[in-house]
Coordinates of C-alpha atoms and ligand atoms in Angstrom, one line a residue:
M24 CA -67.3 -22.5 24.9
R25 CA -65.1 -20.0 23.0
R26 CA -65.6 -20.5 19.3
T27 CA -65.0 -18.0 16.5
S28 CA -67.3 -17.8 13.6
K29 CA -65.2 -16.0 11.0
S30 CA -64.8 -17.8 7.8
L31 CA -61.9 -18.1 5.4
P32 CA -62.2 -16.0 2.2
R33 CA -63.8 -18.0 -0.5
E34 CA -61.1 -17.2 -3.1
R35 CA -61.2 -20.1 -5.4
S36 CA -63.5 -22.9 -6.2
A37 CA -62.5 -26.6 -6.6
R38 CA -60.8 -27.3 -9.9
F39 CA -61.5 -31.0 -9.8
G40 CA -64.6 -32.3 -11.4
Y41 CA -65.0 -35.3 -9.3
L42 CA -65.4 -33.2 -6.2
G43 CA -68.8 -32.4 -7.5
R44 CA -70.0 -35.9 -6.6
Q45 CA -69.5 -35.1 -2.9
T46 CA -72.6 -35.6 -0.8
V47 CA -71.3 -33.7 2.3
N48 CA -73.0 -30.6 3.5
M49 CA -70.9 -27.6 2.3
T50 CA -72.1 -25.1 4.9
Q51 CA -69.6 -22.7 6.4
L52 CA -67.6 -23.9 9.3
K53 CA -68.7 -22.7 12.7
N54 CA -65.2 -22.9 14.1
D55 CA -62.4 -22.5 11.4
T56 CA -59.7 -21.4 13.9
F57 CA -57.6 -24.4 13.1
L58 CA -57.7 -23.7 9.3
R59 CA -56.9 -20.0 9.9
A60 CA -53.9 -20.9 12.1
L61 CA -52.6 -23.3 9.4
A62 CA -52.9 -20.5 6.9
R63 CA -51.1 -18.2 9.4
Q64 CA -54.1 -15.9 9.4
P65 CA -55.4 -14.0 12.5
V66 CA -57.2 -16.0 15.2
D67 CA -58.7 -15.1 18.6
Y68 CA -56.9 -18.0 20.4
T69 CA -54.5 -20.8 19.6
P70 CA -56.4 -23.8 18.3
V71 CA -55.7 -27.2 19.7
W72 CA -56.3 -30.9 19.0
M73 CA -54.4 -34.1 20.2
M74 CA -52.8 -36.8 18.2
R75 CA -54.7 -40.0 19.1
Q76 CA -57.5 -37.9 20.7
A77 CA -59.9 -40.8 20.1
G78 CA -58.5 -43.8 22.0
R79 CA -58.1 -46.0 25.0
Y80 CA -57.8 -43.2 27.6
L81 CA -61.5 -42.6 27.1
P82 CA -63.9 -45.1 28.8
E83 CA -66.5 -44.5 26.1
Y84 CA -63.9 -45.5 23.5
R85 CA -63.2 -48.8 25.3
A86 CA -66.9 -49.5 25.4
T87 CA -67.4 -48.8 21.7
R88 CA -64.3 -50.9 20.8
S89 CA -65.7 -53.9 22.8
Q90 CA -69.0 -53.4 21.0
A91 CA -67.2 -53.6 17.7
G92 CA -65.2 -56.7 18.8
D93 CA -61.7 -55.5 18.1
F94 CA -59.8 -52.5 16.8
L95 CA -59.8 -53.4 13.1
S96 CA -63.5 -54.1 13.2
L97 CA -64.0 -50.7 14.8
C98 CA -62.1 -49.0 12.0
K99 CA -64.3 -50.9 9.4
N100 CA -67.6 -50.1 11.0
T101 CA -68.8 -46.7 9.6
E102 CA -71.1 -45.9 12.4
L103 CA -68.8 -46.9 15.2
A104 CA -65.7 -45.3 13.7
C105 CA -67.8 -42.1 13.3
E106 CA -68.9 -42.5 17.0
V107 CA -65.4 -42.7 18.4
T108 CA -64.2 -39.8 16.2
L109 CA -66.8 -37.7 17.9
Q110 CA -66.3 -38.9 21.5
P111 CA -63.4 -36.5 22.4
L112 CA -65.3 -33.6 20.8
R113 CA -68.3 -34.2 23.1
R114 CA -66.1 -33.9 26.2
Y115 CA -63.6 -31.2 25.2
A116 CA -63.6 -27.9 23.1
M117 CA -61.1 -29.3 20.5
D118 CA -60.8 -27.2 17.4
A119 CA -60.5 -30.2 15.0
A120 CA -61.6 -33.8 14.5
I121 CA -59.4 -36.5 13.2
L122 CA -60.7 -39.5 11.2
F123 CA -60.7 -42.6 13.3
S124 CA -58.6 -45.1 11.4
D125 CA -55.0 -46.3 11.3
I126 CA -52.0 -45.8 9.1
L127 CA -51.8 -49.6 8.6
T128 CA -54.9 -49.8 6.5
I129 CA -52.8 -49.4 3.4
P130 CA -50.4 -52.4 4.0
D131 CA -53.6 -54.3 5.0
A132 CA -55.2 -53.5 1.7
M133 CA -52.0 -54.6 0.0
G134 CA -52.6 -58.1 1.3
L135 CA -50.2 -58.2 4.3
G136 CA -52.8 -59.5 6.7
L137 CA -52.9 -56.9 9.5
H138 CA -54.0 -58.1 13.0
F139 CA -53.6 -56.7 16.4
V140 CA -52.3 -58.8 19.3
E141 CA -53.5 -57.5 22.7
G142 CA -50.6 -55.8 24.5
E143 CA -48.2 -56.3 21.6
G144 CA -49.6 -53.8 18.9
P145 CA -49.9 -54.4 15.2
K146 CA -48.6 -57.5 13.3
F147 CA -48.6 -58.8 9.7
H148 CA -49.2 -62.3 8.6
N149 CA -47.3 -61.7 5.4
P150 CA -44.4 -59.2 5.9
I151 CA -42.2 -58.0 3.1
R152 CA -39.0 -60.1 3.0
T153 CA -37.9 -60.5 -0.6
A154 CA -37.7 -58.8 -4.0
A155 CA -40.6 -61.0 -5.1
D156 CA -42.7 -59.7 -2.2
V157 CA -42.0 -56.1 -3.4
E158 CA -42.9 -57.1 -6.9
R159 CA -46.2 -58.5 -5.9
I160 CA -47.3 -55.3 -4.0
Q161 CA -49.9 -53.4 -6.0
V162 CA -50.5 -49.6 -5.7
I163 CA -53.9 -49.3 -3.9
E164 CA -57.0 -47.8 -5.4
T165 CA -58.7 -46.4 -2.4
Q166 CA -62.3 -46.4 -3.9
Q167 CA -62.0 -50.2 -4.4
D168 CA -59.5 -51.2 -1.8
L169 CA -60.4 -49.1 1.2
P170 CA -64.0 -48.0 0.8
Y171 CA -64.7 -48.2 4.5
V172 CA -62.2 -45.3 5.2
L173 CA -64.1 -43.1 2.7
D174 CA -67.4 -44.1 4.2
A175 CA -66.2 -43.0 7.7
V176 CA -64.9 -39.7 6.3
R177 CA -68.4 -39.0 4.7
A178 CA -70.3 -40.1 7.8
I179 CA -68.1 -38.0 10.1
R180 CA -68.5 -34.9 8.0
R181 CA -72.2 -35.3 8.1
E182 CA -72.3 -35.7 11.9
L183 CA -69.8 -32.8 12.4
N184 CA -72.2 -30.7 10.5
G185 CA -69.7 -27.8 10.1
S186 CA -68.8 -27.6 13.8
V187 CA -65.0 -28.1 13.3
P188 CA -62.8 -29.2 10.4
L189 CA -62.0 -32.9 9.8
I190 CA -58.4 -34.1 9.4
G191 CA -57.6 -37.0 7.2
F192 CA -54.3 -38.8 7.4
S193 CA -51.8 -41.4 6.2
G194 CA -48.5 -42.8 7.3
S195 CA -45.4 -41.7 5.3
P196 CA -44.1 -44.3 2.9
W197 CA -41.0 -44.8 5.1
T198 CA -43.0 -45.3 8.3
L199 CA -45.4 -47.7 6.5
A200 CA -42.4 -49.6 5.0
T201 CA -40.9 -50.1 8.5
Y202 CA -44.0 -52.0 9.6
M203 CA -44.2 -53.9 6.4
I204 CA -40.6 -55.0 6.5
E205 CA -40.4 -55.7 10.3
G206 CA -43.8 -57.4 10.4
A207 CA -44.6 -55.8 13.7
S208 CA -43.7 -52.9 16.0
T209 CA -40.1 -52.6 16.8
R210 CA -37.8 -50.3 18.7
E211 CA -34.7 -51.4 16.9
F212 CA -35.6 -51.3 13.1
K213 CA -32.9 -53.9 12.3
R214 CA -34.5 -55.3 9.2
S215 CA -35.6 -51.8 7.8
K216 CA -32.1 -50.4 8.3
E217 CA -30.7 -53.5 6.6
W218 CA -32.8 -52.5 3.6
V219 CA -31.6 -49.0 3.8
Y220 CA -27.9 -50.0 3.6
N221 CA -28.0 -53.4 1.8
S222 CA -30.9 -53.1 -0.6
P223 CA -31.6 -49.4 -1.3
E224 CA -32.9 -50.1 -4.8
L225 CA -35.5 -52.6 -3.5
L226 CA -36.5 -50.2 -0.8
H227 CA -37.0 -47.4 -3.3
Q228 CA -39.3 -49.7 -5.4
L229 CA -41.4 -50.3 -2.3
L230 CA -41.4 -46.6 -1.3
D231 CA -42.5 -45.7 -4.8
K232 CA -45.5 -47.9 -4.6
L233 CA -46.3 -46.7 -1.2
A234 CA -46.0 -43.0 -2.3
L235 CA -48.4 -43.5 -5.2
S236 CA -50.8 -45.3 -2.8
V237 CA -50.6 -42.5 -0.3
I238 CA -51.4 -39.9 -3.0
D239 CA -54.5 -41.9 -4.1
Y240 CA -55.5 -42.4 -0.4
L241 CA -55.2 -38.8 0.7
N242 CA -56.8 -37.4 -2.5
A243 CA -59.7 -39.9 -2.0
Q244 CA -60.1 -38.7 1.6
I245 CA -60.1 -35.1 0.5
A246 CA -62.7 -35.9 -2.2
A247 CA -64.8 -37.6 0.5
G248 CA -64.6 -34.5 2.8
A249 CA -61.3 -34.4 4.7
Q250 CA -60.5 -30.7 5.1
V251 CA -56.9 -31.0 6.3
V252 CA -54.5 -33.9 5.8
Q253 CA -51.6 -35.0 8.0
I254 CA -48.7 -37.3 7.0
F255 CA -47.5 -39.2 10.1
D256 CA -43.7 -39.9 9.6
T257 CA -43.4 -41.5 13.1
W258 CA -40.2 -43.3 12.3
G259 CA -38.3 -40.7 10.1
G260 CA -36.3 -39.7 13.1
I261 CA -34.5 -43.0 13.4
L262 CA -32.7 -42.4 10.1
S263 CA -29.4 -40.7 9.5
D264 CA -29.4 -37.2 8.0
S265 CA -28.8 -38.4 4.5
A266 CA -31.0 -41.5 4.7
Y267 CA -33.9 -39.3 6.0
Q268 CA -33.6 -37.1 2.9
E269 CA -33.4 -40.0 0.5
F270 CA -35.8 -42.5 2.0
S271 CA -38.4 -40.5 3.8
L272 CA -38.4 -36.8 2.9
A273 CA -38.1 -37.3 -0.8
Y274 CA -41.3 -39.5 -0.9
M275 CA -43.3 -37.0 1.3
R276 CA -42.3 -34.2 -1.1
K277 CA -43.6 -36.3 -4.0
I278 CA -46.9 -36.9 -2.2
I279 CA -47.4 -33.3 -1.4
A280 CA -46.8 -32.5 -5.1
G281 CA -49.5 -35.0 -6.0
L282 CA -52.2 -33.8 -3.6
V283 CA -55.4 -31.9 -4.4
R284 CA -54.7 -28.8 -2.4
E285 CA -58.2 -27.2 -2.7
A286 CA -61.7 -28.5 -2.1
E287 CA -65.1 -26.9 -1.4
G288 CA -63.6 -23.5 -2.3
R289 CA -61.0 -23.7 0.5
Q290 CA -57.3 -24.6 0.7
V291 CA -56.7 -28.2 2.0
P292 CA -53.6 -27.7 4.2
V293 CA -51.0 -30.5 4.6
I294 CA -49.3 -31.1 7.9
L295 CA -46.1 -33.0 7.9
F296 CA -45.1 -34.7 11.2
T297 CA -41.7 -36.3 11.5
K298 CA -41.1 -37.5 15.0
G299 CA -37.6 -36.7 15.9
G300 CA -37.3 -34.5 12.9
G301 CA -36.4 -31.1 14.5
Q302 CA -33.1 -31.0 12.8
W303 CA -34.7 -31.2 9.4
L304 CA -37.2 -28.4 9.8
E305 CA -35.9 -26.3 6.9
S306 CA -36.0 -29.2 4.5
I307 CA -39.5 -30.1 5.8
A308 CA -40.6 -26.5 5.1
D309 CA -39.2 -26.8 1.6
T310 CA -41.5 -29.8 0.8
G311 CA -44.5 -27.5 0.1
C312 CA -46.3 -28.5 3.3
D313 CA -48.4 -25.9 5.1
A314 CA -47.3 -26.9 8.6
A315 CA -44.8 -29.0 10.4
G316 CA -45.7 -31.1 13.5
L317 CA -43.0 -30.9 16.2
D318 CA -42.3 -33.3 18.9
W319 CA -41.3 -32.0 22.4
S320 CA -37.5 -32.2 21.8
T321 CA -37.5 -29.1 19.5
S322 CA -37.8 -25.6 21.0
M323 CA -41.0 -23.8 19.7
A324 CA -39.1 -20.5 19.8
D325 CA -36.2 -21.8 17.7
A326 CA -38.5 -23.5 15.3
R327 CA -40.5 -20.3 14.7
Q328 CA -37.3 -18.4 14.1
R329 CA -36.1 -21.0 11.6
V330 CA -39.3 -21.6 9.5
G331 CA -42.2 -19.6 11.1
G332 CA -42.1 -17.2 8.2
R333 CA -42.9 -19.9 5.7
I334 CA -45.1 -22.5 7.4
A335 CA -47.2 -22.9 10.5
L336 CA -46.0 -25.0 13.4
Q337 CA -48.0 -27.7 15.3
G338 CA -47.1 -28.9 18.7
N339 CA -45.4 -29.7 21.0
M340 CA -46.1 -30.6 24.7
D341 CA -44.6 -33.9 25.9
P342 CA -47.7 -36.2 26.4
A343 CA -46.2 -37.4 29.7
L344 CA -47.1 -33.9 31.1
L345 CA -50.6 -35.1 31.2
R346 CA -49.7 -37.3 34.1
A347 CA -48.5 -34.2 36.1
P348 CA -50.7 -32.0 38.3
A349 CA -52.9 -29.4 36.7
A350 CA -50.6 -26.6 37.7
A351 CA -47.7 -28.3 35.9
I352 CA -49.8 -28.8 32.7
E353 CA -50.8 -25.1 32.7
A354 CA -47.2 -24.0 33.3
E355 CA -46.0 -26.1 30.3
V356 CA -48.7 -24.8 28.1
A357 CA -47.8 -21.2 29.1
R358 CA -44.1 -21.9 28.4
I359 CA -44.8 -23.3 24.9
L360 CA -47.2 -20.4 24.1
A361 CA -44.5 -17.9 25.2
G362 CA -41.9 -19.8 23.1
F363 CA -44.0 -19.3 19.9
G364 CA -44.8 -15.7 21.1
R365 CA -47.3 -13.3 19.6
G366 CA -48.8 -13.7 16.1
E367 CA -50.1 -16.3 13.8
G368 CA -49.2 -19.8 12.7
H369 CA -49.4 -21.9 15.8
V370 CA -51.6 -25.0 16.3
F371 CA -51.2 -26.5 19.8
N372 CA -50.9 -30.2 20.0
L373 CA -49.0 -32.9 21.9
G374 CA -45.5 -33.8 20.6
H375 CA -46.9 -37.4 20.0
G376 CA -50.0 -39.3 20.7
I377 CA -51.7 -39.4 24.0
T378 CA -51.2 -42.7 25.9
P379 CA -53.9 -44.9 27.3
D380 CA -53.0 -44.3 30.9
I381 CA -54.1 -40.6 31.0
D382 CA -56.9 -39.4 33.3
P383 CA -59.5 -37.7 31.0
D384 CA -59.8 -34.8 33.4
R385 CA -56.2 -33.8 32.8
V386 CA -57.0 -33.5 29.1
R387 CA -59.7 -30.9 29.9
V388 CA -57.0 -28.9 31.9
F389 CA -54.8 -29.0 28.9
I390 CA -57.4 -27.9 26.3
D391 CA -58.8 -25.2 28.5
A392 CA -55.3 -23.9 29.4
V393 CA -54.4 -23.6 25.6
H394 CA -57.6 -21.7 24.9
E395 CA -57.4 -19.4 27.9
L396 CA -53.7 -18.6 28.1
S397 CA -53.3 -18.1 24.4
R398 CA -55.7 -15.1 24.0
P399 CA -53.2 -12.4 25.0
Y400 CA -50.9 -13.6 22.2
H401 CA -53.6 -12.9 19.6
A402 CA -55.4 -9.8 20.9
G403 CA -55.3 -6.7 18.7
Ligands
1CP10 O1 -56.3 -51.2 21.2 C1 -56.7 -50.2 20.5 O2 -57.9 -49.7 20.6 C2 -55.8 -49.9 19.4 C3 -55.0 -48.7 19.7 C4 -55.0 -47.8 18.4 C5 -55.7 -46.7 18.1 C6 -56.7 -46.0 19.0 C7 -54.2 -48.2 17.2 C8 -53.4 -49.3 17.0 N1 -54.5 -47.2 16.3 C9 -55.4 -46.3 16.8 C10 -55.9 -45.1 16.1 C11 -55.0 -44.2 15.3 N2 -53.8 -44.6 14.8 C12 -55.4 -42.9 14.9 C13 -56.7 -42.4 15.2 C14 -57.1 -41.0 15.2 C15 -56.7 -40.2 16.4 O3 -57.6 -40.1 17.3 O4 -55.6 -39.6 16.4 C16 -54.3 -42.4 14.2 C17 -54.1 -41.1 13.6 C18 -53.3 -43.5 14.2 C19 -52.0 -43.3 13.5 C20 -51.0 -44.4 13.7 N3 -51.1 -45.8 13.9 C21 -49.6 -44.1 13.8 C22 -49.0 -42.7 13.6 C23 -49.2 -41.9 14.7 C24 -48.3 -42.2 15.9 O5 -48.8 -42.4 17.0 O6 -47.1 -42.2 15.7 C25 -48.9 -45.3 14.0 C26 -47.4 -45.4 14.2 C27 -49.8 -46.3 14.0 C28 -49.6 -47.7 14.2 C29 -50.3 -48.3 15.4 N4 -51.6 -48.6 15.3 C30 -52.0 -49.0 16.6 C31 -50.9 -48.9 17.4 C32 -50.8 -49.3 18.9 C33 -49.8 -48.4 16.7 C34 -48.4 -48.1 17.2 C35 -47.5 -49.3 17.2 C36 -46.1 -48.8 17.5 O7 -45.8 -48.2 18.5 O8 -45.3 -49.3 16.7

């Protein structure tokens, strides 16, 4: 396995007193390639991880999930959530771990009654339908309302023992609001768009409460040991240009301004991923994030030209390529690496989450191709 052992300079120590309560092992990271790439510092190869890297494409995940009973029980069981986080890292030379949880833990903690219907995805017993529903929503306090997420972060950090950095995450306020308003997965977003155009003030009230909740949630994850955080704005791309700025980006900017950006003597980078957000890259770079996640519809070369001098870029292979033969996966990895070109600031990833139908052997082809084919772009 190719791992670098260089460490980031220990410039500054944590300013926040409560970080002192951390129980995690603060040893140096054995592989900090991912953190270096996010800081646009030199690396030996392009680091890689996959959105949804722990999940149903892995037989060991399916076994652990059935041991837990169901998906939510798995998220709430510290030992098993830790186990499934580590499963992909046992198989592949990934350069980061991501907390096993879900973005919908926040609406669940707000009392919406999250449950999963097999084959249909997430659903809420109590979706948001009226002004009174918005009024009733309380900003979450993570320590009290979502202790199981923080327990998982601490357990995963202990088990990782400094091997690779741990990513914490949250949904964006807009993306969370779409699930809360629709009450389930949707491809049409009829109700959410009605709120955008018919009840913008009410929507702003809801988004405000969500933004404050996300700030608390991500800061608590950072205090518990998350070394990078990613905001998943999965549904930002369904908005018009002006609605994206007003209802999604503005709240992510507010969140980034409220985050603890340093812990354990290191920067805590923030990655912002708006699916379908390629046209807004300049505005995304202006939020104060450290990196932007790209889906496959944006050219890596164009993205680098537009914002590569300001932020790192993460992405962006179409996850459907993982169903193609090994040679096609390698060719696509080579094409994306060439698109970014020589130099620093690229984290390889898929353009969206891996799907359950993927053969785990194809993932190895993908990860190894990134590591091997990227070396010439960093040498010397
Ligand atoms: O049956 C199962 O085992 C549940 C499938 C599953 C899994 C594995 C769900 C339900 N969530 C997860 C884990 C999950 N979700 C992670 C784990 C960490 C990882 O390995 O990456 C993360 C980061 C998420 C985040 C998430 N949940 C997002 C944002 C990322 C994205 O994919 O766009 C979204 C939109 C959700 C909602 C959600 N939870 C689960 C599903 C199937 C969905 C999507 C529903 C939809 O398409 O609307």
